[in-house]
Amino acid sequence: MRKFKKQILLVICLLFITVTISSCNGGKKEITVASKQFTENILLSEIYSQLIEEHTDLKVIRKQNLGGTSICFPALEKKEIDIYVEYSGTAYNEILKLPDSTGMSGEEIYNISKEKLYEEHDITMFKPIGINNTFALGMLRTKAEENNITKTSELKDISSSLRFGANHIFYTRLADGYDAMADLYELDFKEALKMDTSLLYDAIEQNKLDVIVVYATDSLLKKYDMVVLEDDKELFPPYYGAPICRNDLLEENEELVEVLDLLENRITDTRMQELDYEIDVEGRTPEEVAREFIKEEGLNK
């Protein structure tokens, strides 16, 4: 009988401990917010994480710096993560593998991507954040102003005197790589060099290159005082950033719908460059920059 009472007492104690731990955790449901492996995506992931914590009772598990689309999207479908920021051009080309998007507007690509993700993958792509992290050509501001260049098409008459640089991948892309660019814009550079992305900015600063391929929201554009040339013949597909989330999670947590649209058109390419600059160059943490951004935008609860 004593042994039986001890067993009962043990069970009661275990139940008490379990309830206590649950109470300490607030009984919060957990969701996982992930990111790709570059500053912009990590920062956006942190901003959304803080917004979710601020506006809901959900507990956020962060999986930042997880990997590219080939890792993040399957993880989303397998319910290993719940939310991450994707790009319309990436969704269109890499995830959905839709036909060549050359000449299509950013809105068309976004709308088609959103529709297909919903229909084929039961995933919602929320409203665009405002950034378009697409490929572009960049020049030092002094060089561009010296030659009165603001558009890619204006390089045509002077390209034979300019040195061009891009990473190896750019030369292998069919629809929007080097050959397609040279054909569309009738460019014939004095030199066309391949080098790691990390070396391109140093090369242009050291006057070893005149034109390089950049990402439109890269913080190094600000650091090196560069200008992004307008892609006036629309070679590069738009890459509108927007959070994506599984519909089953949204059905269980309806409060997320409003939160995930809070950044709609709030961040321009220039603002994104500045935010990334604070992290990449000034050494601030994504947590600090995200917290300050949310306060400045009046997004606190």
PDB file of C-alpha atoms in Angstrom:
ATOM      1  CA  MET A   1       0.000   0.000   0.000  1.00  0.00           C
ATOM      2  CA  ARG A   2       2.831   2.392   0.875  1.00  0.00           C
ATOM      3  CA  LYS A   3       4.508   1.585  -2.426  1.00  0.00           C
ATOM      4  CA  PHE A   4       1.276   2.370  -4.264  1.00  0.00           C
ATOM      5  CA  LYS A   5       0.920   5.684  -2.410  1.00  0.00           C
ATOM      6  CA  LYS A   6       4.493   6.597  -3.319  1.00  0.00           C
ATOM      7  CA  GLN A   7       3.756   5.893  -6.972  1.00  0.00           C
ATOM      8  CA  ILE A   8       0.656   8.078  -6.834  1.00  0.00           C
ATOM      9  CA  LEU A   9       2.643  10.836  -5.141  1.00  0.00           C
ATOM     10  CA  LEU A  10       5.351  10.585  -7.801  1.00  0.00           C
ATOM     11  CA  VAL A  11       2.795  10.905 -10.600  1.00  0.00           C
ATOM     12  CA  ILE A  12       1.249  13.949  -8.916  1.00  0.00           C
ATOM     13  CA  CYS A  13       4.683  15.552  -8.539  1.00  0.00           C
ATOM     14  CA  LEU A  14       5.504  14.942 -12.192  1.00  0.00           C
ATOM     15  CA  LEU A  15       2.203  16.447 -13.260  1.00  0.00           C
ATOM     16  CA  PHE A  16       2.845  19.457 -11.032  1.00  0.00           C
ATOM     17  CA  ILE A  17       6.301  19.952 -12.544  1.00  0.00           C
ATOM     18  CA  THR A  18       4.910  19.685 -16.074  1.00  0.00           C
ATOM     19  CA  VAL A  19       2.160  22.214 -15.357  1.00  0.00           C
ATOM     20  CA  THR A  20       4.652  24.539 -13.680  1.00  0.00           C
ATOM     21  CA  ILE A  21       7.037  24.431 -16.646  1.00  0.00           C
ATOM     22  CA  SER A  22       4.157  25.007 -19.027  1.00  0.00           C
ATOM     23  CA  SER A  23       3.023  27.929 -16.911  1.00  0.00           C
ATOM     24  CA  CYS A  24       6.516  29.418 -16.905  1.00  0.00           C
ATOM     25  CA  ASN A  25       6.604  29.216 -20.701  1.00  0.00           C
ATOM     26  CA  GLY A  26       3.260  30.951 -20.783  1.00  0.00           C
ATOM     27  CA  GLY A  27       1.816  28.009 -22.740  1.00  0.00           C
ATOM     28  CA  LYS A  28       2.802  29.822 -25.907  1.00  0.00           C
ATOM     29  CA  LYS A  29       2.588  28.149 -29.282  1.00  0.00           C
ATOM     30  CA  GLU A  30       5.847  28.184 -31.168  1.00  0.00           C
ATOM     31  CA  ILE A  31       6.505  29.151 -34.778  1.00  0.00           C
ATOM     32  CA  THR A  32       9.811  29.142 -36.611  1.00  0.00           C
ATOM     33  CA  VAL A  33      10.956  32.115 -38.677  1.00  0.00           C
ATOM     34  CA  ALA A  34      13.933  31.386 -40.938  1.00  0.00           C
ATOM     35  CA  SER A  35      16.165  33.330 -43.295  1.00  0.00           C
ATOM     36  CA  LYS A  36      18.546  32.927 -46.170  1.00  0.00           C
ATOM     37  CA  GLN A  37      22.285  33.494 -45.822  1.00  0.00           C
ATOM     38  CA  PHE A  38      22.701  37.206 -46.507  1.00  0.00           C
ATOM     39  CA  THR A  39      22.295  40.352 -44.438  1.00  0.00           C
ATOM     40  CA  GLU A  40      19.103  41.689 -45.991  1.00  0.00           C
ATOM     41  CA  ASN A  41      17.206  38.438 -45.529  1.00  0.00           C
ATOM     42  CA  ILE A  42      18.514  37.915 -42.010  1.00  0.00           C
ATOM     43  CA  LEU A  43      17.455  41.431 -41.019  1.00  0.00           C
ATOM     44  CA  LEU A  44      13.977  41.046 -42.515  1.00  0.00           C
ATOM     45  CA  SER A  45      13.621  37.732 -40.698  1.00  0.00           C
ATOM     46  CA  GLU A  46      14.504  39.464 -37.431  1.00  0.00           C
ATOM     47  CA  ILE A  47      12.073  42.321 -38.078  1.00  0.00           C
ATOM     48  CA  TYR A  48       9.224  39.865 -38.676  1.00  0.00           C
ATOM     49  CA  SER A  49      10.242  37.832 -35.624  1.00  0.00           C
ATOM     50  CA  GLN A  50      10.067  40.907 -33.404  1.00  0.00           C
ATOM     51  CA  LEU A  51       6.764  42.031 -34.947  1.00  0.00           C
ATOM     52  CA  ILE A  52       5.219  38.616 -34.307  1.00  0.00           C
ATOM     53  CA  GLU A  53       6.443  38.668 -30.710  1.00  0.00           C
ATOM     54  CA  GLU A  54       5.110  42.220 -30.303  1.00  0.00           C
ATOM     55  CA  HIS A  55       1.661  41.702 -31.814  1.00  0.00           C
ATOM     56  CA  THR A  56       0.798  38.071 -30.983  1.00  0.00           C
ATOM     57  CA  ASP A  57       1.138  35.552 -28.161  1.00  0.00           C
ATOM     58  CA  LEU A  58       3.278  33.284 -30.325  1.00  0.00           C
ATOM     59  CA  LYS A  59       6.792  32.311 -29.310  1.00  0.00           C
ATOM     60  CA  VAL A  60       9.262  32.720 -32.185  1.00  0.00           C
ATOM     61  CA  ILE A  61      12.053  30.248 -32.809  1.00  0.00           C
ATOM     62  CA  ARG A  62      14.677  31.811 -35.058  1.00  0.00           C
ATOM     63  CA  LYS A  63      16.523  29.827 -37.736  1.00  0.00           C
ATOM     64  CA  GLN A  64      18.474  32.595 -39.369  1.00  0.00           C
ATOM     65  CA  ASN A  65      21.177  31.995 -41.957  1.00  0.00           C
ATOM     66  CA  LEU A  66      19.543  28.659 -42.786  1.00  0.00           C
ATOM     67  CA  GLY A  67      20.371  28.534 -46.491  1.00  0.00           C
ATOM     68  CA  GLY A  68      19.148  29.457 -49.951  1.00  0.00           C
ATOM     69  CA  THR A  69      15.803  28.753 -51.582  1.00  0.00           C
ATOM     70  CA  SER A  70      16.774  25.123 -52.223  1.00  0.00           C
ATOM     71  CA  ILE A  71      16.930  24.651 -48.441  1.00  0.00           C
ATOM     72  CA  CYS A  72      14.349  27.107 -47.107  1.00  0.00           C
ATOM     73  CA  PHE A  73      11.429  26.255 -49.392  1.00  0.00           C
ATOM     74  CA  PRO A  74      11.517  22.458 -48.855  1.00  0.00           C
ATOM     75  CA  ALA A  75      11.879  23.111 -45.113  1.00  0.00           C
ATOM     76  CA  LEU A  76       8.755  25.290 -45.271  1.00  0.00           C
ATOM     77  CA  GLU A  77       6.762  22.586 -47.040  1.00  0.00           C
ATOM     78  CA  LYS A  78       7.974  19.918 -44.596  1.00  0.00           C
ATOM     79  CA  LYS A  79       6.912  22.112 -41.643  1.00  0.00           C
ATOM     80  CA  GLU A  80      10.490  22.367 -40.391  1.00  0.00           C
ATOM     81  CA  ILE A  81      10.103  26.145 -40.593  1.00  0.00           C
ATOM     82  CA  ASP A  82       6.987  28.300 -40.865  1.00  0.00           C
ATOM     83  CA  ILE A  83       7.900  31.660 -42.379  1.00  0.00           C
ATOM     84  CA  TYR A  84      10.721  33.204 -44.410  1.00  0.00           C
ATOM     85  CA  VAL A  85      11.162  36.066 -46.876  1.00  0.00           C
ATOM     86  CA  GLU A  86      11.262  34.973 -50.516  1.00  0.00           C
ATOM     87  CA  TYR A  87      11.593  36.961 -53.741  1.00  0.00           C
ATOM     88  CA  SER A  88       9.078  37.031 -56.579  1.00  0.00           C
ATOM     89  CA  GLY A  89      11.664  36.402 -59.302  1.00  0.00           C
ATOM     90  CA  THR A  90      13.108  33.468 -57.367  1.00  0.00           C
ATOM     91  CA  ALA A  91       9.659  32.005 -56.779  1.00  0.00           C
ATOM     92  CA  TYR A  92       8.795  32.419 -60.455  1.00  0.00           C
ATOM     93  CA  ASN A  93      12.001  30.932 -61.841  1.00  0.00           C
ATOM     94  CA  GLU A  94      13.418  28.554 -59.233  1.00  0.00           C
ATOM     95  CA  ILE A  95      10.409  27.277 -57.283  1.00  0.00           C
ATOM     96  CA  LEU A  96       7.637  27.326 -59.870  1.00  0.00           C
ATOM     97  CA  LYS A  97       9.913  26.965 -62.914  1.00  0.00           C
ATOM     98  CA  LEU A  98       7.643  29.093 -65.083  1.00  0.00           C
ATOM     99  CA  PRO A  99       8.427  30.299 -68.648  1.00  0.00           C
ATOM    100  CA  ASP A 100      10.927  33.073 -69.388  1.00  0.00           C
ATOM    101  CA  SER A 101       9.794  36.257 -67.656  1.00  0.00           C
ATOM    102  CA  THR A 102      11.827  38.712 -69.776  1.00  0.00           C
ATOM    103  CA  GLY A 103       9.763  41.834 -70.455  1.00  0.00           C
ATOM    104  CA  MET A 104       7.166  41.102 -67.782  1.00  0.00           C
ATOM    105  CA  SER A 105       6.464  43.768 -65.185  1.00  0.00           C
ATOM    106  CA  GLY A 106       7.304  43.305 -61.536  1.00  0.00           C
ATOM    107  CA  GLU A 107       3.617  43.277 -60.667  1.00  0.00           C
ATOM    108  CA  GLU A 108       2.901  40.530 -63.208  1.00  0.00           C
ATOM    109  CA  ILE A 109       5.675  38.298 -61.890  1.00  0.00           C
ATOM    110  CA  TYR A 110       4.622  38.887 -58.287  1.00  0.00           C
ATOM    111  CA  ASN A 111       0.927  38.223 -58.971  1.00  0.00           C
ATOM    112  CA  ILE A 112       1.601  35.045 -60.955  1.00  0.00           C
ATOM    113  CA  SER A 113       4.042  33.781 -58.323  1.00  0.00           C
ATOM    114  CA  LYS A 114       1.573  34.501 -55.530  1.00  0.00           C
ATOM    115  CA  GLU A 115      -1.263  32.746 -57.370  1.00  0.00           C
ATOM    116  CA  LYS A 116       0.788  29.652 -58.269  1.00  0.00           C
ATOM    117  CA  LEU A 117       2.312  29.286 -54.798  1.00  0.00           C
ATOM    118  CA  TYR A 118      -1.198  29.299 -53.360  1.00  0.00           C
ATOM    119  CA  GLU A 119      -2.649  26.881 -55.906  1.00  0.00           C
ATOM    120  CA  GLU A 120       0.239  24.435 -56.231  1.00  0.00           C
ATOM    121  CA  HIS A 121       1.892  24.562 -52.807  1.00  0.00           C
ATOM    122  CA  ASP A 122      -0.828  25.831 -50.434  1.00  0.00           C
ATOM    123  CA  ILE A 123       1.458  28.711 -49.474  1.00  0.00           C
ATOM    124  CA  THR A 124       0.607  32.405 -49.189  1.00  0.00           C
ATOM    125  CA  MET A 125       2.969  35.082 -50.449  1.00  0.00           C
ATOM    126  CA  PHE A 126       2.162  38.279 -48.581  1.00  0.00           C
ATOM    127  CA  LYS A 127       2.267  41.844 -49.868  1.00  0.00           C
ATOM    128  CA  PRO A 128       5.660  43.103 -51.131  1.00  0.00           C
ATOM    129  CA  ILE A 129       7.915  44.846 -48.630  1.00  0.00           C
ATOM    130  CA  GLY A 130       8.878  47.473 -51.218  1.00  0.00           C
ATOM    131  CA  ILE A 131      12.367  46.274 -52.134  1.00  0.00           C
ATOM    132  CA  ASN A 132      13.392  44.908 -55.514  1.00  0.00           C
ATOM    133  CA  ASN A 133      16.643  43.026 -54.924  1.00  0.00           C
ATOM    134  CA  THR A 134      17.277  42.352 -58.578  1.00  0.00           C
ATOM    135  CA  PHE A 135      20.467  42.220 -60.605  1.00  0.00           C
ATOM    136  CA  ALA A 136      21.686  45.548 -61.935  1.00  0.00           C
ATOM    137  CA  LEU A 137      24.795  47.182 -63.330  1.00  0.00           C
ATOM    138  CA  GLY A 138      26.688  49.495 -61.011  1.00  0.00           C
ATOM    139  CA  MET A 139      29.319  52.191 -61.507  1.00  0.00           C
ATOM    140  CA  LEU A 140      31.231  54.497 -59.210  1.00  0.00           C
ATOM    141  CA  ARG A 141      29.254  57.715 -58.949  1.00  0.00           C
ATOM    142  CA  THR A 142      32.204  59.773 -60.212  1.00  0.00           C
ATOM    143  CA  LYS A 143      32.601  57.591 -63.307  1.00  0.00           C
ATOM    144  CA  ALA A 144      28.886  57.575 -64.086  1.00  0.00           C
ATOM    145  CA  GLU A 145      28.565  61.343 -63.700  1.00  0.00           C
ATOM    146  CA  GLU A 146      31.712  61.932 -65.734  1.00  0.00           C
ATOM    147  CA  ASN A 147      30.115  60.069 -68.647  1.00  0.00           C
ATOM    148  CA  ASN A 148      26.544  61.208 -67.911  1.00  0.00           C
ATOM    149  CA  ILE A 149      25.346  57.610 -67.513  1.00  0.00           C
ATOM    150  CA  THR A 150      22.128  56.777 -65.658  1.00  0.00           C
ATOM    151  CA  LYS A 151      20.722  53.957 -67.838  1.00  0.00           C
ATOM    152  CA  THR A 152      22.245  50.702 -69.054  1.00  0.00           C
ATOM    153  CA  SER A 153      21.399  51.563 -72.666  1.00  0.00           C
ATOM    154  CA  GLU A 154      23.640  54.634 -72.411  1.00  0.00           C
ATOM    155  CA  LEU A 155      26.685  52.364 -72.078  1.00  0.00           C
ATOM    156  CA  LYS A 156      26.404  51.307 -75.721  1.00  0.00           C
ATOM    157  CA  ASP A 157      28.522  54.069 -77.246  1.00  0.00           C
ATOM    158  CA  ILE A 158      31.324  53.873 -74.685  1.00  0.00           C
ATOM    159  CA  SER A 159      31.329  50.161 -73.779  1.00  0.00           C
ATOM    160  CA  SER A 160      34.403  49.464 -75.935  1.00  0.00           C
ATOM    161  CA  SER A 161      36.439  51.608 -73.543  1.00  0.00           C
ATOM    162  CA  LEU A 162      35.037  50.071 -70.350  1.00  0.00           C
ATOM    163  CA  ARG A 163      36.056  47.031 -68.311  1.00  0.00           C
ATOM    164  CA  PHE A 164      33.229  44.834 -67.047  1.00  0.00           C
ATOM    165  CA  GLY A 165      33.167  42.393 -64.147  1.00  0.00           C
ATOM    166  CA  ALA A 166      30.716  39.849 -62.737  1.00  0.00           C
ATOM    167  CA  ASN A 167      30.771  36.614 -60.780  1.00  0.00           C
ATOM    168  CA  HIS A 168      31.061  33.292 -62.583  1.00  0.00           C
ATOM    169  CA  ILE A 169      27.364  32.477 -62.222  1.00  0.00           C
ATOM    170  CA  PHE A 170      26.316  35.578 -64.176  1.00  0.00           C
ATOM    171  CA  TYR A 171      28.161  34.302 -67.247  1.00  0.00           C
ATOM    172  CA  THR A 172      26.264  30.987 -67.110  1.00  0.00           C
ATOM    173  CA  ARG A 173      22.744  32.421 -66.845  1.00  0.00           C
ATOM    174  CA  LEU A 174      20.837  32.101 -70.121  1.00  0.00           C
ATOM    175  CA  ALA A 175      17.842  34.442 -69.910  1.00  0.00           C
ATOM    176  CA  ASP A 176      19.506  37.256 -67.975  1.00  0.00           C
ATOM    177  CA  GLY A 177      23.252  36.596 -68.020  1.00  0.00           C
ATOM    178  CA  TYR A 178      26.181  38.194 -69.810  1.00  0.00           C
ATOM    179  CA  ASP A 179      25.363  37.091 -73.371  1.00  0.00           C
ATOM    180  CA  ALA A 180      21.710  38.105 -73.078  1.00  0.00           C
ATOM    181  CA  MET A 181      22.727  41.475 -71.629  1.00  0.00           C
ATOM    182  CA  ALA A 182      25.357  42.126 -74.308  1.00  0.00           C
ATOM    183  CA  ASP A 183      22.908  41.231 -77.089  1.00  0.00           C
ATOM    184  CA  LEU A 184      19.969  43.216 -75.748  1.00  0.00           C
ATOM    185  CA  TYR A 185      21.957  46.358 -74.974  1.00  0.00           C
ATOM    186  CA  GLU A 186      24.494  45.978 -77.820  1.00  0.00           C
ATOM    187  CA  LEU A 187      27.472  46.105 -75.474  1.00  0.00           C
ATOM    188  CA  ASP A 188      31.031  45.213 -76.453  1.00  0.00           C
ATOM    189  CA  PHE A 189      33.239  45.773 -73.422  1.00  0.00           C
ATOM    190  CA  LYS A 190      36.983  46.237 -73.657  1.00  0.00           C
ATOM    191  CA  GLU A 191      37.287  43.429 -71.101  1.00  0.00           C
ATOM    192  CA  ALA A 192      34.731  41.126 -69.492  1.00  0.00           C
ATOM    193  CA  LEU A 193      36.214  39.539 -66.381  1.00  0.00           C
ATOM    194  CA  LYS A 194      35.003  36.817 -64.028  1.00  0.00           C
ATOM    195  CA  MET A 195      35.732  37.045 -60.317  1.00  0.00           C
ATOM    196  CA  ASP A 196      34.198  36.288 -56.937  1.00  0.00           C
ATOM    197  CA  THR A 197      31.468  38.688 -55.879  1.00  0.00           C
ATOM    198  CA  SER A 198      33.503  39.709 -52.829  1.00  0.00           C
ATOM    199  CA  LEU A 199      36.287  41.002 -55.109  1.00  0.00           C
ATOM    200  CA  LEU A 200      34.170  43.037 -57.516  1.00  0.00           C
ATOM    201  CA  TYR A 201      33.771  46.076 -55.271  1.00  0.00           C
ATOM    202  CA  ASP A 202      37.466  46.195 -54.425  1.00  0.00           C
ATOM    203  CA  ALA A 203      38.303  45.954 -58.129  1.00  0.00           C
ATOM    204  CA  ILE A 204      36.050  48.844 -59.097  1.00  0.00           C
ATOM    205  CA  GLU A 205      37.342  50.974 -56.209  1.00  0.00           C
ATOM    206  CA  GLN A 206      40.928  50.274 -57.327  1.00  0.00           C
ATOM    207  CA  ASN A 207      40.023  51.335 -60.890  1.00  0.00           C
ATOM    208  CA  LYS A 208      40.531  47.832 -62.267  1.00  0.00           C
ATOM    209  CA  LEU A 209      36.904  47.693 -63.430  1.00  0.00           C
ATOM    210  CA  ASP A 210      34.398  50.291 -64.626  1.00  0.00           C
ATOM    211  CA  VAL A 211      31.080  48.430 -64.546  1.00  0.00           C
ATOM    212  CA  ILE A 212      30.070  45.495 -62.338  1.00  0.00           C
ATOM    213  CA  VAL A 213      26.991  43.390 -61.684  1.00  0.00           C
ATOM    214  CA  VAL A 214      25.422  44.227 -58.327  1.00  0.00           C
ATOM    215  CA  TYR A 215      22.301  43.517 -56.317  1.00  0.00           C
ATOM    216  CA  ALA A 216      20.094  46.591 -56.149  1.00  0.00           C
ATOM    217  CA  THR A 217      19.872  46.636 -52.341  1.00  0.00           C
ATOM    218  CA  ASP A 218      23.516  45.792 -51.560  1.00  0.00           C
ATOM    219  CA  SER A 219      24.947  47.820 -48.661  1.00  0.00           C
ATOM    220  CA  LEU A 220      28.309  48.052 -50.431  1.00  0.00           C
ATOM    221  CA  LEU A 221      26.735  50.368 -52.999  1.00  0.00           C
ATOM    222  CA  LYS A 222      26.522  52.941 -50.237  1.00  0.00           C
ATOM    223  CA  LYS A 223      29.975  52.141 -48.871  1.00  0.00           C
ATOM    224  CA  TYR A 224      31.668  52.661 -52.248  1.00  0.00           C
ATOM    225  CA  ASP A 225      29.383  55.526 -53.341  1.00  0.00           C
ATOM    226  CA  MET A 226      28.084  53.734 -56.413  1.00  0.00           C
ATOM    227  CA  VAL A 227      25.032  54.280 -58.582  1.00  0.00           C
ATOM    228  CA  VAL A 228      22.739  51.591 -59.954  1.00  0.00           C
ATOM    229  CA  LEU A 229      22.013  51.979 -63.663  1.00  0.00           C
ATOM    230  CA  GLU A 230      18.410  51.759 -64.746  1.00  0.00           C
ATOM    231  CA  ASP A 231      17.652  48.484 -66.527  1.00  0.00           C
ATOM    232  CA  ASP A 232      15.634  50.422 -69.115  1.00  0.00           C
ATOM    233  CA  LYS A 233      15.116  47.444 -71.444  1.00  0.00           C
ATOM    234  CA  GLU A 234      13.992  45.261 -68.512  1.00  0.00           C
ATOM    235  CA  LEU A 235      16.483  42.431 -68.892  1.00  0.00           C
ATOM    236  CA  PHE A 236      16.584  41.442 -65.237  1.00  0.00           C
ATOM    237  CA  PRO A 237      13.423  39.990 -63.684  1.00  0.00           C
ATOM    238  CA  PRO A 238      12.096  41.852 -60.640  1.00  0.00           C
ATOM    239  CA  TYR A 239      12.803  40.318 -57.245  1.00  0.00           C
ATOM    240  CA  TYR A 240      10.167  41.766 -54.916  1.00  0.00           C
ATOM    241  CA  GLY A 241      10.762  40.637 -51.342  1.00  0.00           C
ATOM    242  CA  ALA A 242       7.762  39.295 -49.390  1.00  0.00           C
ATOM    243  CA  PRO A 243       7.198  36.837 -46.535  1.00  0.00           C
ATOM    244  CA  ILE A 244       5.718  33.450 -47.375  1.00  0.00           C
ATOM    245  CA  CYS A 245       3.885  31.122 -45.006  1.00  0.00           C
ATOM    246  CA  ARG A 246       1.948  27.840 -45.160  1.00  0.00           C
ATOM    247  CA  ASN A 247      -1.825  28.208 -45.223  1.00  0.00           C
ATOM    248  CA  ASP A 248      -2.390  25.591 -42.525  1.00  0.00           C
ATOM    249  CA  LEU A 249      -0.427  27.752 -40.083  1.00  0.00           C
ATOM    250  CA  LEU A 250      -2.399  30.853 -41.076  1.00  0.00           C
ATOM    251  CA  GLU A 251      -5.676  29.026 -40.475  1.00  0.00           C
ATOM    252  CA  GLU A 252      -4.506  28.091 -36.976  1.00  0.00           C
ATOM    253  CA  ASN A 253      -3.117  31.562 -36.248  1.00  0.00           C
ATOM    254  CA  GLU A 254      -5.270  34.139 -38.029  1.00  0.00           C
ATOM    255  CA  GLU A 255      -3.530  36.999 -36.210  1.00  0.00           C
ATOM    256  CA  LEU A 256      -0.435  36.358 -38.346  1.00  0.00           C
ATOM    257  CA  VAL A 257      -2.160  37.589 -41.502  1.00  0.00           C
ATOM    258  CA  GLU A 258      -2.239  41.206 -40.359  1.00  0.00           C
ATOM    259  CA  VAL A 259       1.271  41.075 -38.861  1.00  0.00           C
ATOM    260  CA  LEU A 260       2.891  39.667 -42.003  1.00  0.00           C
ATOM    261  CA  ASP A 261       1.502  42.552 -44.049  1.00  0.00           C
ATOM    262  CA  LEU A 262       2.790  45.274 -41.703  1.00  0.00           C
ATOM    263  CA  LEU A 263       5.842  45.947 -43.879  1.00  0.00           C
ATOM    264  CA  GLU A 264       3.853  46.446 -47.086  1.00  0.00           C
ATOM    265  CA  ASN A 265       5.796  48.937 -49.257  1.00  0.00           C
ATOM    266  CA  ARG A 266       7.637  50.329 -46.215  1.00  0.00           C
ATOM    267  CA  ILE A 267      11.226  49.695 -47.336  1.00  0.00           C
ATOM    268  CA  THR A 268      12.716  51.154 -50.519  1.00  0.00           C
ATOM    269  CA  ASP A 269      15.897  49.825 -52.120  1.00  0.00           C
ATOM    270  CA  THR A 270      17.816  52.816 -50.762  1.00  0.00           C
ATOM    271  CA  ARG A 271      16.460  52.304 -47.237  1.00  0.00           C
ATOM    272  CA  MET A 272      17.412  48.632 -47.411  1.00  0.00           C
ATOM    273  CA  GLN A 273      20.950  49.572 -48.439  1.00  0.00           C
ATOM    274  CA  GLU A 274      21.156  51.869 -45.419  1.00  0.00           C
ATOM    275  CA  LEU A 275      19.858  49.230 -43.010  1.00  0.00           C
ATOM    276  CA  ASP A 276      22.248  46.603 -44.375  1.00  0.00           C
ATOM    277  CA  TYR A 277      25.074  49.138 -44.155  1.00  0.00           C
ATOM    278  CA  GLU A 278      24.500  49.514 -40.424  1.00  0.00           C
ATOM    279  CA  ILE A 279      25.128  45.783 -40.031  1.00  0.00           C
ATOM    280  CA  ASP A 280      27.770  45.070 -42.683  1.00  0.00           C
ATOM    281  CA  VAL A 281      29.903  48.179 -42.232  1.00  0.00           C
ATOM    282  CA  GLU A 282      29.052  49.712 -38.867  1.00  0.00           C
ATOM    283  CA  GLY A 283      28.957  46.372 -37.066  1.00  0.00           C
ATOM    284  CA  ARG A 284      25.513  46.630 -35.470  1.00  0.00           C
ATOM    285  CA  THR A 285      23.496  43.472 -34.840  1.00  0.00           C
ATOM    286  CA  PRO A 286      20.334  42.578 -36.788  1.00  0.00           C
ATOM    287  CA  GLU A 287      18.457  42.595 -33.465  1.00  0.00           C
ATOM    288  CA  GLU A 288      19.455  46.206 -32.761  1.00  0.00           C
ATOM    289  CA  VAL A 289      18.713  47.450 -36.265  1.00  0.00           C
ATOM    290  CA  ALA A 290      15.359  45.632 -36.369  1.00  0.00           C
ATOM    291  CA  ARG A 291      14.287  47.025 -32.987  1.00  0.00           C
ATOM    292  CA  GLU A 292      15.188  50.571 -34.012  1.00  0.00           C
ATOM    293  CA  PHE A 293      13.457  50.227 -37.395  1.00  0.00           C
ATOM    294  CA  ILE A 294      10.231  48.998 -35.791  1.00  0.00           C
ATOM    295  CA  LYS A 295      10.257  51.936 -33.374  1.00  0.00           C
ATOM    296  CA  GLU A 296      10.979  54.495 -36.118  1.00  0.00           C
ATOM    297  CA  GLU A 297       8.153  53.117 -38.262  1.00  0.00           C
ATOM    298  CA  GLY A 298       5.696  53.227 -35.364  1.00  0.00           C
ATOM    299  CA  LEU A 299       5.047  49.496 -35.580  1.00  0.00           C
ATOM    300  CA  ASN A 300       5.171  48.825 -31.855  1.00  0.00           C
ATOM    301  CA  LYS A 301       1.935  47.587 -30.356  1.00  0.00           C
TER     302      LYS A 301
END
